[in-house]
């Protein structure tokens, strides 16, 4: 059981690492949104799955409620993360920021 | 297991420094917003891990839930606020 | 769908069917709120359960048309089809996330990515179908919905050609099937 929990946590940390590296390396703010909004969401999903499995090791009704509460966080993040991303993109579009393209870099 | 949780929490803190770079030196305001959002989503997990370390998960899970709500509202309000602001385009970075 | 609270209240007096419709959505909102109360509080004292029942009654009484507006006859069917849509979506998210991870760690990332904005039109009518499709597109990495208006026109920012080509294909079909709309 511990091995599964460790696996989930490491996978989640790996997703978070990808998100952080992507935020640093991407060339423009629209492309930066891609790793920021979504790799973090999946990282939260994986880590909360691992933590709630660890929580359910000593099984009781309170532990079950606690795990349900943790999955409420995941549910909320899955709803709110696209909304926040869309809101930031909308602000950028209204401000008139143009997006980075390949041709601009060559020519 | 508690040592492992501690190391995962330290790793998350280290990754927060990456996002902190974007929040501090981002070329536009929206880049800083992305950095702050990324830090917030890592903080939710960090709060859960702290709860497991102190063995008070029942309390810390509420704090994490409230923090997730707060992070969402903060990002939404800030991006709505910068709709009408000037100075976003001048800060642009087109090379 | 756009009925305001007053309109619904007037109709309640008029016909029996409308009353049952709004009462049904009231009941679903009440049950939903009460379940959230139980999960969030986690205590089973009679006093706390009583307080939760009262407060979720008031919330459901005033906001019953906000969360589940206009109960259709086939609403339960739509709900179960939506539940069966979620695992496919999660699998798709995981698959596409690994693609994005590969992009983020690739040394020559700037040659691989090719950001551009694509526009496509769909025939989706209802607001909830458009919202579901827009949020699903945003959750699938590589694509972000920029605008989605009520005519069904989507503008999507895609990070490379591969994720842009996959776009209004199977996901649109699945969403249209869930909400029972024609493509």
Coordinates of C-alpha atoms in Angstrom, one line a residue:
Chain A
X1 CA 0.0 0.0 0.0
X2 CA 2.8 2.4 0.9
X3 CA 4.4 1.7 -2.5
X4 CA 1.2 2.9 -4.3
X5 CA 1.0 6.0 -2.2
X6 CA 4.7 6.8 -2.9
X7 CA 4.2 6.2 -6.6
X8 CA 1.2 8.6 -6.8
X9 CA 3.0 11.3 -4.8
X10 CA 6.1 11.0 -7.0
X11 CA 4.0 11.2 -10.2
X12 CA 2.3 14.3 -8.9
X13 CA 5.6 15.9 -8.0
X14 CA 6.8 15.1 -11.5
X15 CA 3.8 16.8 -13.0
X16 CA 4.4 19.8 -10.8
X17 CA 8.0 19.8 -11.9
X18 CA 6.9 19.8 -15.6
X19 CA 4.6 22.7 -14.9
X20 CA 7.3 24.8 -13.2
X21 CA 9.9 24.1 -16.0
X22 CA 7.3 24.9 -18.6
X23 CA 6.4 28.2 -17.0
X24 CA 10.1 29.1 -17.0
X25 CA 10.9 28.0 -20.5
X26 CA 8.0 28.8 -22.7
X27 CA 8.5 31.9 -24.9
X28 CA 5.2 33.8 -24.4
X29 CA 2.4 34.2 -22.0
X30 CA -0.2 32.3 -23.9
X31 CA 2.0 29.3 -24.2
X32 CA 3.0 29.6 -20.5
X33 CA -0.7 29.2 -19.6
X34 CA -0.7 25.6 -21.1
X35 CA 1.6 24.0 -18.5
X36 CA 0.5 26.3 -15.7
X37 CA -3.1 25.6 -15.9
X38 CA -3.2 22.0 -16.7
X39 CA -0.1 20.1 -15.5
X40 CA -0.9 21.6 -12.1
X41 CA -4.4 20.3 -12.2
X42 CA -3.3 16.8 -13.0
X43 CA -0.6 17.1 -10.3
X44 CA -3.2 18.0 -7.7
X45 CA -5.3 15.0 -8.9
X46 CA -2.5 12.5 -8.6
X47 CA -1.2 13.8 -5.2
X48 CA -4.7 13.9 -3.6
X49 CA -5.4 10.4 -4.8
X50 CA -2.2 9.2 -3.1
X51 CA -2.9 11.1 0.1
X52 CA -6.5 9.9 0.4
X53 CA -5.4 6.3 -0.2
X54 CA -2.9 6.8 2.7
X55 CA -5.7 8.3 4.8
X56 CA -7.9 5.2 4.1
X57 CA -5.3 2.8 5.5
X58 CA -6.9 2.7 9.0
X59 CA -10.4 2.4 7.7
X60 CA -13.2 4.1 9.5
X61 CA -16.2 6.3 8.7
X62 CA -14.4 9.5 9.6
X63 CA -11.5 8.6 7.3
X64 CA -14.0 8.0 4.5
X65 CA -15.5 11.4 5.0
X66 CA -12.1 13.0 5.1
X67 CA -11.2 11.4 1.8
X68 CA -14.5 12.6 0.3
X69 CA -13.5 16.1 1.4
X70 CA -10.2 15.8 -0.3
X71 CA -11.8 14.7 -3.5
X72 CA -14.1 17.8 -3.1
X73 CA -10.9 19.8 -3.5
X74 CA -10.1 17.9 -6.7
X75 CA -13.6 18.4 -8.0
X76 CA -13.5 22.1 -7.3
X77 CA -10.0 22.5 -8.9
X78 CA -11.2 20.7 -12.1
X79 CA -14.1 23.2 -12.3
X80 CA -12.2 26.3 -11.4
X81 CA -8.9 25.8 -13.2
X82 CA -10.3 26.1 -16.8
X83 CA -12.3 29.1 -15.7
X84 CA -9.3 30.9 -14.3
X85 CA -7.2 30.0 -17.4
X86 CA -10.0 31.3 -19.6
X87 CA -10.2 34.5 -17.6
X88 CA -6.5 35.2 -17.9
X89 CA -6.6 34.5 -21.7
X90 CA -9.5 36.8 -22.1
X91 CA -7.7 39.6 -20.2
X92 CA -4.7 39.1 -22.5
X93 CA -6.8 39.2 -25.7
X94 CA -8.6 42.4 -24.6
X95 CA -5.3 44.0 -23.9
X96 CA -4.2 43.1 -27.4
X97 CA -1.1 41.0 -26.7
X98 CA -0.2 39.1 -29.8
X99 CA 0.9 35.6 -29.6
X100 CA 4.4 34.3 -30.3
X101 CA 4.7 32.6 -33.7
X102 CA 7.6 30.8 -35.4
X103 CA 7.8 33.1 -38.4
X104 CA 8.4 36.1 -36.2
X105 CA 11.5 34.4 -34.8
X106 CA 12.9 33.5 -38.2
X107 CA 12.3 36.7 -40.0
Chain B
X1 CA 6.4 7.6 5.9
X2 CA 6.6 11.0 7.6
X3 CA 10.1 11.5 6.4
X4 CA 8.9 10.9 2.8
X5 CA 6.1 13.4 3.3
X6 CA 8.6 15.9 4.5
X7 CA 10.8 15.4 1.5
X8 CA 7.9 15.8 -0.9
X9 CA 6.9 19.0 0.9
X10 CA 10.5 20.3 0.5
X11 CA 10.4 19.4 -3.2
X12 CA 7.1 21.4 -3.6
X13 CA 8.7 24.4 -1.8
X14 CA 11.7 24.1 -4.2
X15 CA 9.3 24.1 -7.2
X16 CA 7.5 27.2 -5.7
X17 CA 10.8 29.0 -6.1
X18 CA 10.6 28.4 -9.9
X19 CA 7.1 29.9 -10.1
X20 CA 8.3 32.7 -7.8
X21 CA 10.8 33.7 -10.5
X22 CA 8.0 34.1 -13.0
X23 CA 5.9 36.0 -10.4
X24 CA 8.8 38.4 -9.6
X25 CA 10.3 39.0 -13.1
X26 CA 7.5 38.3 -15.5
X27 CA 7.4 40.7 -18.4
X28 CA 3.7 41.4 -18.2
X29 CA 1.3 41.6 -15.4
X30 CA -0.5 38.5 -16.6
X31 CA 2.7 36.5 -16.4
X32 CA 2.9 37.4 -12.7
X33 CA -0.7 36.3 -12.4
X34 CA 0.2 32.9 -13.8
X35 CA 3.0 32.5 -11.4
X36 CA 0.8 33.4 -8.4
X37 CA -1.8 30.9 -9.6
X38 CA 0.8 28.1 -9.9
X39 CA 2.1 28.9 -6.4
X40 CA -1.4 28.8 -5.0
X41 CA -2.2 25.4 -6.5
X42 CA 1.0 24.0 -5.0
X43 CA 0.1 25.5 -1.6
X44 CA -3.1 23.4 -1.5
X45 CA -1.1 20.2 -1.6
X46 CA 1.4 21.6 0.8
X47 CA -1.3 22.3 3.4
X48 CA -2.5 18.7 3.1
X49 CA 1.0 17.4 3.6
X50 CA 1.4 19.6 6.7
X51 CA -1.8 18.2 8.0
X52 CA -0.4 14.7 7.6
X53 CA 2.9 15.7 9.3
X54 CA 1.1 17.1 12.3
X55 CA -1.6 14.3 12.2
X56 CA -4.4 16.8 12.2
X57 CA -5.6 16.2 8.7
X58 CA -9.3 16.8 9.6
X59 CA -8.4 20.4 10.4
X60 CA -6.0 21.1 7.6
X61 CA -8.2 19.7 4.9
X62 CA -10.7 22.5 5.6
X63 CA -7.9 25.1 5.3
X64 CA -6.8 23.6 2.0
X65 CA -10.4 23.7 0.7
X66 CA -10.7 27.3 1.7
X67 CA -7.4 28.1 0.2
X68 CA -8.4 26.6 -3.2
X69 CA -11.5 28.8 -3.2
X70 CA -9.5 31.8 -2.2
X71 CA -6.9 31.2 -5.0
X72 CA -9.6 30.9 -7.6
X73 CA -11.4 34.1 -6.5
X74 CA -8.1 36.0 -6.3
X75 CA -7.1 35.1 -9.9
X76 CA -10.5 35.8 -11.3
X77 CA -10.7 39.2 -9.6
X78 CA -7.2 40.2 -10.6
X79 CA -7.7 39.3 -14.3
X80 CA -11.1 41.1 -14.3
X81 CA -9.3 44.1 -12.8
X82 CA -6.7 44.2 -15.5
X83 CA -9.2 44.2 -18.3
X84 CA -9.6 47.9 -18.2
X85 CA -6.1 48.9 -17.3
X86 CA -3.7 50.6 -19.6
X87 CA 0.0 49.8 -19.5
X88 CA -0.4 46.2 -20.3
X89 CA 0.5 46.6 -23.9
X90 CA 3.5 48.9 -23.3
X91 CA 5.0 46.2 -21.1
X92 CA 4.8 43.8 -23.9
X93 CA 7.9 42.0 -25.0
X94 CA 7.7 41.4 -28.7
X95 CA 11.2 40.7 -29.9
Chain C
X1 CA -33.8 28.6 -19.0
X2 CA -33.8 32.4 -18.8
X3 CA -36.8 32.5 -16.6
X4 CA -36.2 34.7 -13.6
X5 CA -37.3 33.9 -10.2
X6 CA -40.4 35.9 -10.4
X7 CA -41.6 34.3 -13.6
X8 CA -41.1 30.8 -12.2
X9 CA -43.0 31.9 -9.1
X10 CA -45.9 33.1 -11.2
X11 CA -46.0 30.0 -13.3
X12 CA -46.1 27.9 -10.1
X13 CA -49.6 29.2 -9.4
X14 CA -50.7 28.6 -13.0
X15 CA -50.2 25.0 -13.8
X16 CA -49.6 21.9 -11.9
X17 CA -46.9 20.6 -14.2
X18 CA -44.8 23.7 -13.7
X19 CA -45.2 23.3 -10.0
X20 CA -43.9 19.8 -10.0
X21 CA -41.0 20.8 -12.2
X22 CA -39.8 23.5 -9.9
X23 CA -40.5 21.4 -6.9
X24 CA -38.3 18.7 -8.4
X25 CA -35.4 21.0 -8.9
X26 CA -36.0 22.4 -5.4
X27 CA -35.7 18.8 -4.1
X28 CA -32.5 18.1 -6.0
X29 CA -30.9 21.3 -4.8
X30 CA -32.0 20.5 -1.2
X31 CA -30.5 17.0 -1.3
X32 CA -27.3 18.3 -2.9
X33 CA -26.9 21.0 -0.3
X34 CA -27.6 18.7 2.6
X35 CA -25.0 16.2 1.3
X36 CA -22.4 19.0 1.0
X37 CA -23.3 20.0 4.6
X38 CA -22.7 16.4 5.9
X39 CA -19.5 16.0 4.0
X40 CA -18.1 19.3 5.1
X41 CA -19.2 19.2 8.8
X42 CA -18.5 15.5 9.4
X43 CA -20.5 15.5 12.7
X44 CA -23.8 13.8 13.4
X45 CA -25.2 15.6 16.4
X46 CA -29.0 16.0 16.1
X47 CA -28.6 19.8 16.6
X48 CA -26.0 20.1 13.8
X49 CA -28.1 18.0 11.4
X50 CA -31.2 20.1 12.2
X51 CA -29.3 23.4 11.6
X52 CA -28.0 22.0 8.3
X53 CA -31.4 21.0 7.2
X54 CA -32.8 24.4 8.0
X55 CA -30.1 26.3 6.2
X56 CA -30.1 24.0 3.1
X57 CA -33.9 24.4 3.0
X58 CA -33.5 28.2 2.8
X59 CA -30.8 28.0 0.2
X60 CA -32.8 25.6 -1.9
X61 CA -36.0 27.7 -1.5
X62 CA -34.4 30.9 -2.8
X63 CA -32.0 29.5 -5.4
X64 CA -33.7 26.4 -6.7
X65 CA -33.6 27.7 -10.3
X66 CA -29.9 28.6 -10.2
X67 CA -28.2 25.3 -10.1
X68 CA -30.6 23.0 -11.9
X69 CA -32.8 25.3 -14.1
X70 CA -35.7 24.0 -16.1
X71 CA -35.9 20.3 -15.2
X72 CA -36.4 18.4 -18.5
X73 CA -37.9 15.0 -18.6
X74 CA -34.7 13.4 -19.8
X75 CA -32.5 15.1 -17.2
X76 CA -31.6 11.9 -15.4
X77 CA -30.5 10.3 -18.6
X78 CA -28.3 13.3 -19.4
X79 CA -26.8 13.0 -15.9
X80 CA -25.9 9.4 -16.4
X81 CA -24.4 10.0 -19.8
X82 CA -22.4 12.8 -18.4
X83 CA -21.1 10.5 -15.6
X84 CA -20.0 8.0 -18.3
X85 CA -18.3 10.9 -20.2
X86 CA -16.1 11.9 -17.3
X87 CA -13.7 8.8 -17.3
X88 CA -13.1 9.2 -21.0
X89 CA -12.3 12.9 -20.4
X90 CA -9.8 12.0 -17.6
X91 CA -8.1 9.5 -19.8
X92 CA -7.8 12.0 -22.6
X93 CA -6.4 14.6 -20.1
X94 CA -3.8 12.1 -18.9
X95 CA -2.7 11.2 -22.4
X96 CA -2.4 14.8 -23.5
X97 CA -0.6 15.8 -20.3
X98 CA 2.2 13.4 -21.2
X99 CA 2.5 15.1 -24.6
X100 CA 2.8 18.5 -22.9
X101 CA 5.4 17.1 -20.4
X102 CA 7.4 15.9 -23.4
X103 CA 7.2 19.4 -24.9
X104 CA 8.2 21.1 -21.7
X105 CA 11.3 19.0 -21.2
X106 CA 12.5 18.8 -24.8
X107 CA 15.7 20.7 -25.4
X108 CA 14.7 22.2 -28.7
X109 CA 11.2 23.2 -27.5
X110 CA 11.0 26.3 -29.6
X111 CA 11.2 24.3 -32.8
X112 CA 8.6 21.9 -31.8
X113 CA 5.8 24.3 -30.7
X114 CA 3.9 26.3 -33.2
X115 CA 1.3 28.4 -31.4
X116 CA -1.7 29.6 -33.5
X117 CA -5.3 30.4 -33.1
X118 CA -8.0 28.3 -34.9
X119 CA -11.7 29.1 -35.3
X120 CA -14.4 26.6 -35.8
X121 CA -18.2 26.6 -35.6
X122 CA -20.4 24.0 -34.0
X123 CA -24.1 23.6 -33.9
X124 CA -24.5 23.3 -30.2
X125 CA -27.5 25.1 -28.9
X126 CA -27.8 24.9 -25.1
X127 CA -25.5 26.9 -22.8
X128 CA -24.5 24.0 -20.7
X129 CA -23.3 22.0 -23.7
X130 CA -21.2 24.9 -24.9
X131 CA -19.7 25.4 -21.4
X132 CA -18.9 21.7 -21.1
X133 CA -17.2 21.7 -24.5
X134 CA -15.2 24.9 -23.7
X135 CA -14.0 23.6 -20.3
X136 CA -13.2 20.2 -21.8
X137 CA -11.1 21.9 -24.5
X138 CA -9.3 24.0 -21.9
X139 CA -8.6 21.0 -19.7
X140 CA -7.1 19.0 -22.5
X141 CA -3.6 20.3 -22.6
X142 CA -2.3 21.9 -25.7
X143 CA -5.5 23.9 -26.3
X144 CA -7.1 26.8 -24.6
X145 CA -10.5 28.2 -25.4
X146 CA -10.2 31.9 -26.0
X147 CA -13.8 32.8 -26.7
X148 CA -16.9 30.7 -26.9
X149 CA -20.2 32.5 -27.6
X150 CA -23.7 31.4 -27.6
X151 CA -23.8 30.8 -31.4
X152 CA -21.4 28.0 -31.0
X153 CA -18.3 29.7 -32.5
X154 CA -15.1 28.7 -30.7
X155 CA -11.7 30.3 -30.9
X156 CA -9.0 28.1 -29.6
X157 CA -5.4 28.8 -29.0
X158 CA -3.4 25.6 -29.7
X159 CA 0.2 25.1 -28.8
X160 CA 1.2 22.9 -31.8
X161 CA -0.2 21.4 -35.0
X162 CA -0.8 18.0 -33.5
X163 CA -3.2 19.1 -30.8
X164 CA -4.9 21.6 -33.2
X165 CA -5.7 18.9 -35.7
X166 CA -7.4 16.7 -33.2
X167 CA -9.8 19.4 -32.3
X168 CA -13.4 19.5 -33.2
X169 CA -13.5 15.8 -33.7
X170 CA -14.4 13.1 -31.2
X171 CA -14.8 15.5 -28.3
X172 CA -17.5 17.5 -30.0
X173 CA -19.2 14.2 -31.0
X174 CA -19.1 13.0 -27.4
X175 CA -20.4 16.2 -25.9
X176 CA -23.2 16.4 -28.5
X177 CA -24.2 12.8 -27.7
X178 CA -24.2 13.6 -23.9
X179 CA -26.6 16.5 -24.3
X180 CA -28.6 15.0 -27.1
X181 CA -27.8 17.6 -29.7
X182 CA -27.2 17.3 -33.4
X183 CA -23.7 18.0 -34.7

